[in-house]
Amino acid sequence: MRKCSLANSQLLFDKIAENMPLYIPVDLEKGRVAYKQYQSGMKMSDALKTDRSAKDFFFPQTENLMEFKTEGKSIEIIDTRSEAQDFVVFGVRACDVKSLEVLDKVFLAEPVDSYYKNRREHGVIVSMACTRPTETCFCSTFGIDASAPAGDIECYKTEDAFYFDAKTEKGKALLSKLDCVTEDCGDEQVKAQKEQIKKVLDKLPLKDLKADEFGADKTDKFFNSPEWKTLSESCLGCGTCTFVCPTCQCYDIKDFKTNKGVQRFRCWDSCMYSDFTKMSAGQPRLTQMERFRQRFMHKLVYFPTNNDGMFSCVGCGRCVAKCPISMNIVKVMKTLGGKNND
């Protein structure tokens, strides 16, 4: 384990940024927090988590896939991909680290998504333990330990220092480049912080929320539940929950004609939208109730059915905090989960 005093944190960030782009959470106007590329002197936010997750670095909201040029009947296909350089995302919380494992199940399964794979291979995740989980957090529901955030390097921030523990070869390679601004140390401070975090987690309002009733092969149990109608009545279909979610992976692909040819791009989509998966034969989910049910059945039943029991929710609480009508996965789980979540 290595440590760097907080007094030298700027030197630490400068050193990382010498070798590759570094992204850190930064405070913005109106209380917003977002990842920004580090520039010397930039201050890292003390916020628990960013408004949007680290998913953006690996599965961006929009990206060009390829271009076409046409001349008569001939079509030239232009591959616009370029090898991404190594980069570091610093301060990723345990829930968001776990969300990348969920995305891996989708984008690294055959056929592999080469755009996502390229970014995953070049990205280095420096995670950070949660010392101040908020009332909307419920990552422990899905077996995530906020005091052991995983990633390529686990980071713990105390009152006077950063502590680093490399977990992967990528993490070890990065930490070896920081010898001049870090030093060897014991793990006493880290152990103490872990114990303190567990005490805080045990006091959170959602600490007793359980996912035991949900999981693989539960479609018959929940699909026709009458509660879906009541739960979905106030849903606006705005898609906010899907756009702040670190595990949502729905996208659309469109072609855009320019003066120089045609660009094919990918952009996020939402299963909450009325035209999602609409085909020439019509819309397979005609009502907002059906679309609402699809979102939460996917998180709690369909995804674990197809992915060895892994849920497609990490309990980050963003949908709880951002939904304009306060209808979120917690209320769904409490309503459908029976006595387990009373």
GROMACS .gro file of C-alpha atoms in nm, residues 124-337:
model
  214
  124VAL     CA    1  -0.769   0.295  -1.555
  125ILE     CA    2  -1.020   0.319  -1.269
  126VAL     CA    3  -0.901   0.470  -0.941
  127SER     CA    4  -1.194   0.403  -0.710
  128MET     CA    5  -1.264   0.572  -0.379
  129ALA     CA    6  -1.433   0.443  -0.065
  130CYS     CA    7  -1.752   0.620   0.045
  131THR     CA    8  -1.699   0.791   0.378
  132ARG     CA    9  -2.033   0.977   0.366
  133PRO     CA   10  -2.300   0.762   0.195
  134THR     CA   11  -2.624   0.955   0.145
  135GLU     CA   12  -2.980   0.866   0.238
  136THR     CA   13  -3.052   0.760  -0.121
  137CYS     CA   14  -2.773   0.499  -0.128
  138PHE     CA   15  -2.857   0.127  -0.116
  139CYS     CA   16  -2.561  -0.047  -0.282
  140SER     CA   17  -2.543  -0.306  -0.003
  141THR     CA   18  -2.880  -0.440  -0.127
  142PHE     CA   19  -2.689  -0.582  -0.422
  143GLY     CA   20  -2.389  -0.707  -0.227
  144ILE     CA   21  -2.166  -0.405  -0.296
  145ASP     CA   22  -1.929  -0.293  -0.021
  146ALA     CA   23  -1.886   0.085  -0.022
  147SER     CA   24  -1.575   0.044   0.195
  148ALA     CA   25  -1.404  -0.180  -0.063
  149PRO     CA   26  -1.466  -0.006  -0.396
  150ALA     CA   27  -1.249  -0.235  -0.616
  151GLY     CA   28  -1.134  -0.081  -0.945
  152ASP     CA   29  -0.776  -0.095  -1.075
  153ILE     CA   30  -0.661   0.097  -0.768
  154GLU     CA   31  -0.859   0.133  -0.447
  155CYS     CA   32  -0.822   0.475  -0.287
  156TYR     CA   33  -0.905   0.583   0.066
  157LYS     CA   34  -0.909   0.950   0.161
  158THR     CA   35  -0.846   1.037   0.526
  159GLU     CA   36  -0.812   1.377   0.690
  160ASP     CA   37  -0.452   1.410   0.579
  161ALA     CA   38  -0.374   1.158   0.304
  162PHE     CA   39  -0.475   0.942   0.010
  163TYR     CA   40  -0.406   0.568   0.053
  164PHE     CA   41  -0.370   0.352  -0.257
  165ASP     CA   42  -0.398  -0.025  -0.302
  166ALA     CA   43  -0.343  -0.156  -0.658
  167LYS     CA   44  -0.576  -0.443  -0.750
  168THR     CA   45  -0.494  -0.509  -1.117
  169GLU     CA   46  -0.194  -0.504  -1.347
  170LYS     CA   47  -0.314  -0.172  -1.488
  171GLY     CA   48  -0.337  -0.035  -1.137
  172LYS     CA   49   0.011  -0.158  -1.043
  173ALA     CA   50   0.156  -0.003  -1.360
  174LEU     CA   51   0.004   0.336  -1.279
  175LEU     CA   52   0.104   0.327  -0.911
  176SER     CA   53   0.463   0.241  -1.006
  177LYS     CA   54   0.481   0.572  -1.195
  178LEU     CA   55   0.385   0.762  -0.881
  179ASP     CA   56   0.675   0.653  -0.658
  180CYS     CA   57   0.807   1.008  -0.645
  181VAL     CA   58   0.486   1.144  -0.489
  182THR     CA   59   0.383   0.842  -0.278
  183GLU     CA   60   0.543   0.631  -0.008
  184ASP     CA   61   0.504   0.285   0.139
  185CYS     CA   62   0.275   0.264   0.440
  186GLY     CA   63   0.075   0.030   0.658
  187ASP     CA   64  -0.300  -0.020   0.635
  188GLU     CA   65  -0.405   0.079   0.987
  189GLN     CA   66  -0.575   0.401   0.871
  190VAL     CA   67  -0.756   0.216   0.593
  191LYS     CA   68  -0.884  -0.052   0.830
  192ALA     CA   69  -1.011   0.216   1.068
  193GLN     CA   70  -1.189   0.396   0.785
  194LYS     CA   71  -1.351   0.074   0.665
  195GLU     CA   72  -1.493   0.011   1.010
  196GLN     CA   73  -1.627   0.365   1.029
  197ILE     CA   74  -1.790   0.335   0.686
  198LYS     CA   75  -1.965   0.013   0.789
  199LYS     CA   76  -2.110   0.193   1.093
  200VAL     CA   77  -2.246   0.471   0.870
  201LEU     CA   78  -2.391   0.220   0.623
  202ASP     CA   79  -2.573   0.048   0.905
  203LYS     CA   80  -2.761   0.373   0.981
  204LEU     CA   81  -2.886   0.447   0.629
  205PRO     CA   82  -3.266   0.454   0.576
  206LEU     CA   83  -3.246   0.190   0.299
  207LYS     CA   84  -3.006  -0.048   0.475
  208ASP     CA   85  -3.278  -0.312   0.512
  209LEU     CA   86  -3.392  -0.303   0.149
  210LYS     CA   87  -3.361  -0.657   0.012
  211ALA     CA   88  -3.354  -0.802  -0.337
  212ASP     CA   89  -3.416  -1.160  -0.218
  213GLU     CA   90  -3.761  -1.183  -0.380
  214PHE     CA   91  -3.623  -1.083  -0.719
  215GLY     CA   92  -3.368  -1.240  -0.949
  216ALA     CA   93  -3.341  -1.509  -1.214
  217ASP     CA   94  -3.649  -1.693  -1.341
  218LYS     CA   95  -3.902  -1.474  -1.156
  219THR     CA   96  -4.084  -1.351  -1.467
  220ASP     CA   97  -4.401  -1.548  -1.398
  221LYS     CA   98  -4.410  -1.421  -1.041
  222PHE     CA   99  -4.401  -1.050  -1.124
  223PHE     CA  100  -4.497  -0.991  -1.487
  224ASN     CA  101  -4.874  -0.983  -1.432
  225SER     CA  102  -4.872  -0.820  -1.089
  226PRO     CA  103  -5.162  -0.572  -1.062
  227GLU     CA  104  -4.933  -0.330  -0.878
  228TRP     CA  105  -4.765  -0.227  -1.205
  229LYS     CA  106  -5.069  -0.021  -1.303
  230THR     CA  107  -5.069   0.178  -0.980
  231LEU     CA  108  -4.692   0.220  -0.973
  232SER     CA  109  -4.677   0.351  -1.330
  233GLU     CA  110  -4.975   0.590  -1.319
  234SER     CA  111  -4.767   0.897  -1.235
  235CYS     CA  112  -4.469   0.812  -1.459
  236LEU     CA  113  -4.397   1.094  -1.706
  237GLY     CA  114  -4.193   0.879  -1.941
  238CYS     CA  115  -3.924   1.148  -1.931
  239GLY     CA  116  -3.632   0.902  -1.927
  240THR     CA  117  -3.444   1.086  -1.651
  241CYS     CA  118  -3.394   0.763  -1.458
  242THR     CA  119  -3.235   0.593  -1.758
  243PHE     CA  120  -3.002   0.881  -1.840
  244VAL     CA  121  -2.856   0.907  -1.488
  245CYS     CA  122  -2.840   0.528  -1.443
  246PRO     CA  123  -2.484   0.386  -1.457
  247THR     CA  124  -2.602   0.049  -1.591
  248CYS     CA  125  -2.858   0.141  -1.860
  249GLN     CA  126  -2.726   0.038  -2.199
  250CYS     CA  127  -3.006   0.108  -2.449
  251TYR     CA  128  -2.903   0.298  -2.761
  252ASP     CA  129  -3.019   0.395  -3.107
  253ILE     CA  130  -2.815   0.417  -3.429
  254LYS     CA  131  -2.890   0.685  -3.687
  255ASP     CA  132  -2.748   0.807  -4.015
  256PHE     CA  133  -2.699   1.181  -4.070
  257LYS     CA  134  -2.643   1.320  -4.418
  258THR     CA  135  -2.387   1.598  -4.450
  259ASN     CA  136  -2.241   1.785  -4.745
  260LYS     CA  137  -1.943   1.548  -4.734
  261GLY     CA  138  -2.133   1.222  -4.707
  262VAL     CA  139  -2.317   1.029  -4.438
  263GLN     CA  140  -2.225   0.992  -4.069
  264ARG     CA  141  -2.350   0.695  -3.871
  265PHE     CA  142  -2.367   0.764  -3.499
  266ARG     CA  143  -2.487   0.597  -3.184
  267CYS     CA  144  -2.676   0.775  -2.906
  268TRP     CA  145  -2.838   0.673  -2.582
  269ASP     CA  146  -3.204   0.576  -2.592
  270SER     CA  147  -3.456   0.496  -2.321
  271CYS     CA  148  -3.702   0.211  -2.279
  272MET     CA  149  -3.934   0.469  -2.116
  273TYR     CA  150  -3.991   0.648  -2.448
  274SER     CA  151  -4.304   0.579  -2.651
  275ASP     CA  152  -4.110   0.518  -2.973
  276PHE     CA  153  -3.846   0.289  -2.821
  277THR     CA  154  -3.816  -0.035  -3.027
  278LYS     CA  155  -4.091   0.094  -3.257
  279MET     CA  156  -4.092  -0.102  -3.583
  280SER     CA  157  -4.282  -0.088  -3.912
  281ALA     CA  158  -4.533  -0.332  -3.764
  282GLY     CA  159  -4.594  -0.103  -3.468
  283GLN     CA  160  -4.491  -0.050  -3.108
  284PRO     CA  161  -4.453  -0.370  -2.900
  285ARG     CA  162  -4.517  -0.183  -2.574
  286LEU     CA  163  -4.810   0.047  -2.634
  287THR     CA  164  -4.870   0.185  -2.285
  288GLN     CA  165  -4.655   0.364  -2.033
  289MET     CA  166  -4.738   0.087  -1.787
  290GLU     CA  167  -4.578  -0.169  -2.018
  291ARG     CA  168  -4.271   0.049  -2.067
  292PHE     CA  169  -4.242   0.114  -1.693
  293ARG     CA  170  -4.270  -0.258  -1.622
  294GLN     CA  171  -4.006  -0.336  -1.884
  295ARG     CA  172  -3.749  -0.109  -1.720
  296PHE     CA  173  -3.779  -0.257  -1.373
  297MET     CA  174  -3.830  -0.616  -1.482
  298HIS     CA  175  -3.508  -0.586  -1.679
  299LYS     CA  176  -3.317  -0.455  -1.377
  300LEU     CA  177  -3.454  -0.706  -1.130
  301VAL     CA  178  -3.552  -1.017  -1.329
  302TYR     CA  179  -3.454  -1.033  -1.696
  303PHE     CA  180  -3.090  -0.929  -1.656
  304PRO     CA  181  -3.015  -1.167  -1.366
  305THR     CA  182  -3.191  -1.446  -1.559
  306ASN     CA  183  -2.947  -1.403  -1.847
  307ASN     CA  184  -2.634  -1.310  -1.649
  308ASP     CA  185  -2.575  -1.563  -1.374
  309GLY     CA  186  -2.790  -1.383  -1.118
  310MET     CA  187  -2.626  -1.040  -1.154
  311PHE     CA  188  -2.874  -0.756  -1.103
  312SER     CA  189  -2.873  -0.458  -1.339
  313CYS     CA  190  -2.897  -0.214  -1.050
  314VAL     CA  191  -2.609  -0.109  -0.823
  315GLY     CA  192  -2.799   0.097  -0.568
  316CYS     CA  193  -2.629   0.427  -0.652
  317GLY     CA  194  -2.951   0.618  -0.572
  318ARG     CA  195  -2.934   0.855  -0.869
  319CYS     CA  196  -3.284   0.764  -0.988
  320VAL     CA  197  -3.412   0.809  -0.632
  321ALA     CA  198  -3.266   1.160  -0.619
  322LYS     CA  199  -3.347   1.269  -0.975
  323CYS     CA  200  -3.692   1.131  -1.060
  324PRO     CA  201  -3.925   1.436  -1.082
  325ILE     CA  202  -4.222   1.243  -0.943
  326SER     CA  203  -4.027   1.029  -0.692
  327MET     CA  204  -4.114   0.698  -0.855
  328ASN     CA  205  -3.806   0.479  -0.853
  329ILE     CA  206  -3.672   0.127  -0.818
  330VAL     CA  207  -3.685   0.143  -0.438
  331LYS     CA  208  -4.061   0.196  -0.440
  332VAL     CA  209  -4.100  -0.084  -0.694
  333MET     CA  210  -3.898  -0.323  -0.478
  334LYS     CA  211  -4.087  -0.228  -0.163
  335THR     CA  212  -4.424  -0.269  -0.335
  336LEU     CA  213  -4.352  -0.599  -0.508
  337GLY     CA  214  -4.108  -0.745  -0.256
   0.00000   0.00000   0.00000
